[in-house]
Amino acid sequence: MKVKVIDHPLVQHKLSLIRDIKTGPKEFRELLEEISMLMTYEITRDLPLEDITVETPMGPCACKTLSGKKVGIVPVLRAGLGMLSGMLRLIPTAKVGHIGLYRDPQTLKPVEYYCKLPTDVAERDFIIVDPMLATGGSSVASIDLLQRYGVKHIKLMCLVAAPEGVRLVNEKHPEVEIYVAALDDHLNDHGYIIPGLGDAGDRIFGTK
Ligand code: PRP
Ligand code: URA
């Protein structure tokens, strides 16, 4: 399995809190924002830099600046929205696309209901964000969609993944790097991640 687990102590501590059944929507949203910010810090390590000279009050200083690589973030609706604000805190110039998918409760297959992407997709590196990578159907459908629009470089950032979902994305899209805060044990018969954290969308928006 090709997946990078972000094992930073702050991420792991906050992940334990967010999993807890006693954590309500307000705290869940705050933790998800914080974890997303920390994960973004890790997954943007390869952003290219270039040299610049900055004039400090004491004189010129050789510095670095981001070399203008354009980034796109695509939250998968609904639950991916919970990860967006934390990411935009660190990459405020990123453009944001939205993909609307829900998982049919019977077939567990993703059903697409919305897609709106930035116009200059081919020039940007994209990060797809969704807290849960379960069967992998939603992530594969999101990657397929972005590639149909001409996106070349995609990373996938999820909070919790099941091995089944990682394997499917690896198989269908070996070119996509997957970053998660945890790789859990398995899926149950209803396609929920065990131990997981329950239904991410419902916990973010308080719908159950
Ligand atoms: C959840 C989750 C993923 C999907 C993962 O969304 O946010 O998008 O399920 O499952 P998969 O890997 O088996 O496709 P859900 O369908 O519950 O929609 P929601 O975000 O609107 O609640
Ligand atoms: N979607 C969720 O929100 N949670 C799971 O465990 C699986 C899919």
Tab-separated table of C-alpha atoms and ligand atoms in Angstrom:
chain	number	residue	atom	x	y	z
A	1	MET	CA	0.000	0.000	0.000
A	2	LYS	CA	1.289	3.421	-0.966
A	3	VAL	CA	0.120	5.971	1.612
A	4	LYS	CA	1.842	8.510	3.844
A	5	VAL	CA	0.587	8.583	7.432
A	6	ILE	CA	1.242	11.964	9.018
A	7	ASP	CA	2.330	10.921	12.493
A	8	HIS	CA	3.087	14.373	13.898
A	9	PRO	CA	2.251	14.314	17.640
A	10	LEU	CA	-0.147	17.275	17.388
A	11	VAL	CA	-2.056	15.596	14.559
A	12	GLN	CA	-2.269	12.307	16.452
A	13	HIS	CA	-3.392	14.018	19.673
A	14	LYS	CA	-6.128	15.992	17.933
A	15	LEU	CA	-7.201	12.915	15.952
A	16	SER	CA	-7.862	11.055	19.232
A	17	LEU	CA	-10.084	13.937	20.358
A	18	ILE	CA	-11.993	14.125	17.086
A	19	ARG	CA	-12.700	10.378	17.069
A	20	ASP	CA	-14.269	10.525	20.543
A	21	ILE	CA	-18.036	9.958	20.476
A	22	LYS	CA	-18.385	12.705	23.132
A	23	THR	CA	-16.943	15.367	20.782
A	24	GLY	CA	-19.807	17.535	19.501
A	25	PRO	CA	-20.050	19.387	16.157
A	26	LYS	CA	-18.496	22.676	17.344
A	27	GLU	CA	-15.379	21.017	18.729
A	28	PHE	CA	-15.322	18.547	15.830
A	29	ARG	CA	-15.204	21.399	13.307
A	30	GLU	CA	-12.479	23.229	15.259
A	31	LEU	CA	-10.329	20.110	15.500
A	32	LEU	CA	-10.828	19.281	11.831
A	33	GLU	CA	-9.724	22.788	10.876
A	34	GLU	CA	-6.614	22.513	13.079
A	35	ILE	CA	-5.664	19.041	11.832
A	36	SER	CA	-6.155	20.108	8.217
A	37	MET	CA	-3.840	23.040	8.762
A	38	LEU	CA	-1.160	20.801	10.278
A	39	MET	CA	-1.520	18.244	7.482
A	40	THR	CA	-1.268	20.994	4.865
A	41	TYR	CA	2.036	22.076	6.399
A	42	GLU	CA	3.354	18.530	5.879
A	43	ILE	CA	2.042	17.909	2.374
A	44	THR	CA	3.303	21.189	0.951
A	45	ARG	CA	6.949	20.407	1.823
A	46	ASP	CA	7.778	19.983	-1.865
A	47	LEU	CA	6.520	23.404	-3.005
A	48	PRO	CA	9.319	24.977	-5.049
A	49	LEU	CA	11.155	28.053	-3.758
A	50	GLU	CA	13.188	30.699	-5.518
A	51	ASP	CA	15.782	33.167	-4.341
A	52	ILE	CA	14.899	36.801	-3.673
A	53	THR	CA	16.596	39.701	-1.961
A	54	VAL	CA	14.669	41.434	0.800
A	55	GLU	CA	15.663	44.826	2.182
A	56	THR	CA	15.592	44.605	5.975
A	57	PRO	CA	16.103	47.725	8.135
A	58	MET	CA	19.761	46.603	8.320
A	59	GLY	CA	20.358	46.010	4.619
A	60	PRO	CA	19.860	43.373	1.925
A	61	CYS	CA	19.102	39.772	2.912
A	62	ALA	CA	19.137	36.685	0.654
A	63	CYS	CA	15.735	35.091	1.168
A	64	LYS	CA	13.407	32.488	-0.320
A	65	THR	CA	9.932	32.889	-1.730
A	66	LEU	CA	7.410	30.433	-3.128
A	67	SER	CA	8.081	30.278	-6.829
A	68	GLY	CA	4.515	30.990	-7.828
A	69	LYS	CA	3.339	27.405	-8.148
A	70	LYS	CA	-0.427	27.602	-8.451
A	71	VAL	CA	-2.437	25.436	-6.085
A	72	GLY	CA	-6.037	24.280	-6.287
A	73	ILE	CA	-7.981	22.748	-3.423
A	74	VAL	CA	-11.029	20.589	-4.050
A	75	PRO	CA	-13.148	19.633	-1.054
A	76	VAL	CA	-15.513	16.753	-1.747
A	77	LEU	CA	-18.959	17.843	-0.532
A	78	ARG	CA	-20.114	17.769	2.089
A	79	ALA	CA	-17.556	16.562	4.576
A	80	GLY	CA	-14.524	17.899	2.675
A	81	LEU	CA	-15.772	21.424	3.415
A	82	GLY	CA	-14.716	20.917	7.021
A	83	MET	CA	-11.071	20.758	5.922
A	84	LEU	CA	-11.073	23.808	3.655
A	85	SER	CA	-10.697	26.736	6.045
A	86	GLY	CA	-7.611	25.263	7.735
A	87	MET	CA	-5.947	24.748	4.372
A	88	LEU	CA	-6.773	28.247	3.145
A	89	ARG	CA	-5.185	29.692	6.289
A	90	LEU	CA	-1.848	28.338	5.013
A	91	ILE	CA	-2.411	28.682	1.247
A	92	PRO	CA	-4.612	31.784	0.987
A	93	THR	CA	-3.987	32.215	-2.740
A	94	ALA	CA	-5.252	28.745	-3.636
A	95	LYS	CA	-8.314	28.580	-5.834
A	96	VAL	CA	-11.100	26.293	-4.712
A	97	GLY	CA	-13.144	23.860	-6.764
A	98	HIS	CA	-16.069	21.853	-5.429
A	99	ILE	CA	-17.121	18.322	-6.260
A	100	GLY	CA	-20.458	17.115	-4.902
A	101	LEU	CA	-20.698	13.375	-4.333
A	102	TYR	CA	-22.739	11.250	-2.007
A	103	ARG	CA	-22.416	7.573	-1.412
A	104	ASP	CA	-25.526	5.568	-2.246
A	105	PRO	CA	-26.310	3.747	1.021
A	106	GLN	CA	-27.282	0.515	-0.797
A	107	THR	CA	-24.629	0.187	-3.493
A	108	LEU	CA	-21.949	2.294	-1.678
A	109	LYS	CA	-21.182	3.766	-5.121
A	110	PRO	CA	-20.574	7.535	-5.412
A	111	VAL	CA	-23.279	9.628	-7.066
A	112	GLU	CA	-22.108	12.948	-8.552
A	113	TYR	CA	-24.393	15.958	-8.101
A	114	TYR	CA	-22.151	19.009	-8.442
A	115	CYS	CA	-18.888	20.140	-9.999
A	116	LYS	CA	-17.446	23.637	-10.233
A	117	LEU	CA	-13.731	24.062	-10.859
A	118	PRO	CA	-11.417	27.033	-11.458
A	119	THR	CA	-11.063	27.885	-15.151
A	120	ASP	CA	-7.264	27.460	-15.241
A	121	VAL	CA	-7.220	23.857	-13.979
A	122	ALA	CA	-4.422	22.706	-16.277
A	123	GLU	CA	-1.964	25.184	-14.719
A	124	ARG	CA	-2.571	24.141	-11.109
A	125	ASP	CA	-1.491	21.347	-8.788
A	126	PHE	CA	-4.564	20.069	-6.946
A	127	ILE	CA	-5.205	18.704	-3.497
A	128	ILE	CA	-8.467	16.778	-3.133
A	129	VAL	CA	-9.691	16.771	0.462
A	130	ASP	CA	-12.189	14.490	2.129
A	131	PRO	CA	-12.019	13.362	5.760
A	132	MET	CA	-12.960	9.755	4.969
A	133	LEU	CA	-11.401	7.317	2.502
A	134	ALA	CA	-13.591	4.251	2.966
A	135	THR	CA	-14.246	2.039	-0.099
A	136	GLY	CA	-12.318	4.612	-2.125
A	137	GLY	CA	-15.171	5.036	-4.617
A	138	SER	CA	-15.634	8.761	-3.907
A	139	SER	CA	-11.924	9.522	-4.111
A	140	VAL	CA	-11.472	7.606	-7.363
A	141	ALA	CA	-14.522	9.363	-8.857
A	142	SER	CA	-13.113	12.766	-7.789
A	143	ILE	CA	-9.705	12.027	-9.301
A	144	ASP	CA	-11.324	10.748	-12.527
A	145	LEU	CA	-13.340	13.955	-12.756
A	146	LEU	CA	-10.363	16.281	-12.261
A	147	GLN	CA	-8.338	14.347	-14.818
A	148	ARG	CA	-11.194	14.614	-17.341
A	149	TYR	CA	-10.942	18.398	-16.927
A	150	GLY	CA	-7.201	18.236	-17.682
A	151	VAL	CA	-5.642	18.322	-14.210
A	152	LYS	CA	-2.138	16.826	-14.293
A	153	HIS	CA	-0.965	16.682	-10.694
A	154	ILE	CA	-3.210	15.563	-7.837
A	155	LYS	CA	-2.628	14.782	-4.161
A	156	LEU	CA	-5.311	13.269	-1.959
A	157	MET	CA	-5.549	14.333	1.679
A	158	CYS	CA	-7.860	12.441	4.056
A	159	LEU	CA	-8.179	12.244	7.800
A	160	VAL	CA	-8.919	8.536	8.217
A	161	ALA	CA	-8.521	5.803	5.619
A	162	ALA	CA	-9.412	2.135	5.380
A	163	PRO	CA	-6.940	-0.228	3.706
A	164	GLU	CA	-9.648	-1.104	1.152
A	165	GLY	CA	-9.880	2.537	0.012
A	166	VAL	CA	-6.125	3.062	-0.147
A	167	ARG	CA	-5.767	-0.107	-2.250
A	168	LEU	CA	-8.453	1.012	-4.695
A	169	VAL	CA	-6.917	4.474	-5.199
A	170	ASN	CA	-3.433	2.903	-5.532
A	171	GLU	CA	-4.785	0.486	-8.138
A	172	LYS	CA	-6.789	3.003	-10.205
A	173	HIS	CA	-4.491	5.998	-9.762
A	174	PRO	CA	-0.955	4.947	-8.787
A	175	GLU	CA	0.226	8.453	-9.742
A	176	VAL	CA	-1.752	10.090	-6.895
A	177	GLU	CA	-0.001	10.504	-3.539
A	178	ILE	CA	-2.271	9.809	-0.567
A	179	TYR	CA	-1.795	11.518	2.808
A	180	VAL	CA	-3.769	10.488	5.883
A	181	ALA	CA	-3.673	11.058	9.620
A	182	ALA	CA	-4.582	7.417	10.279
A	183	LEU	CA	-4.808	4.140	8.433
A	184	ASP	CA	-7.510	2.187	10.239
A	185	ASP	CA	-8.322	-1.501	10.404
A	186	HIS	CA	-11.158	-2.355	8.027
A	187	LEU	CA	-14.629	-1.494	6.695
A	188	ASN	CA	-17.794	-2.889	8.253
A	189	ASP	CA	-20.660	-4.373	6.194
A	190	HIS	CA	-22.136	-0.883	5.657
A	191	GLY	CA	-18.885	0.549	4.325
A	192	TYR	CA	-18.008	2.448	7.529
A	193	ILE	CA	-14.417	2.643	8.685
A	194	ILE	CA	-13.639	0.674	11.844
A	195	PRO	CA	-12.746	2.134	14.314
A	196	GLY	CA	-13.057	5.375	12.265
A	197	LEU	CA	-15.026	8.267	13.664
A	198	GLY	CA	-18.547	7.620	12.390
A	199	ASP	CA	-20.167	9.700	9.671
A	200	ALA	CA	-17.905	12.704	9.133
A	201	GLY	CA	-20.532	14.870	7.376
A	202	ASP	CA	-23.089	14.285	10.117
A	203	ARG	CA	-20.564	15.029	12.852
A	204	ILE	CA	-19.419	18.275	11.178
A	205	PHE	CA	-22.893	19.585	10.443
A	206	GLY	CA	-24.838	18.004	13.319
A	207	THR	CA	-27.272	16.257	10.997
A	208	LYS	CA	-27.657	13.106	13.082
B	1	PRP	C1	-18.469	10.260	2.934
B	1	PRP	C2	-17.069	10.823	2.946
B	1	PRP	C3	-16.561	10.471	1.583
B	1	PRP	C4	-17.224	9.134	1.337
B	1	PRP	C5	-16.209	8.072	1.583
B	1	PRP	O1	-19.334	11.107	2.277
B	1	PRP	O2	-17.023	12.183	3.231
B	1	PRP	O3	-16.909	11.407	0.582
B	1	PRP	O4	-18.297	9.022	2.260
B	1	PRP	O5	-16.702	6.839	1.257
B	1	PRP	P1	-16.127	5.959	0.050
B	1	PRP	O6	-14.633	5.992	0.184
B	1	PRP	O7	-16.702	4.618	0.341
B	1	PRP	O8	-16.631	6.530	-1.230
B	1	PRP	P2	-20.916	10.841	2.226
B	1	PRP	O9	-21.277	10.027	1.042
B	1	PRP	O10	-21.362	10.326	3.547
B	1	PRP	O11	-21.490	12.276	1.932
B	1	PRP	P3	-21.486	13.607	2.834
B	1	PRP	O12	-20.057	14.107	2.864
B	1	PRP	O13	-22.378	14.494	2.061
B	1	PRP	O14	-21.997	13.276	4.199
B	2	URA	N1	-18.123	7.988	5.283
B	2	URA	C1	-18.016	8.435	6.557
B	2	URA	O1	-18.386	9.579	6.847
B	2	URA	N2	-17.513	7.604	7.491
B	2	URA	C2	-17.112	6.360	7.193
B	2	URA	O2	-16.629	5.645	8.107
B	2	URA	C3	-17.230	5.908	5.883
B	2	URA	C4	-17.732	6.746	4.927
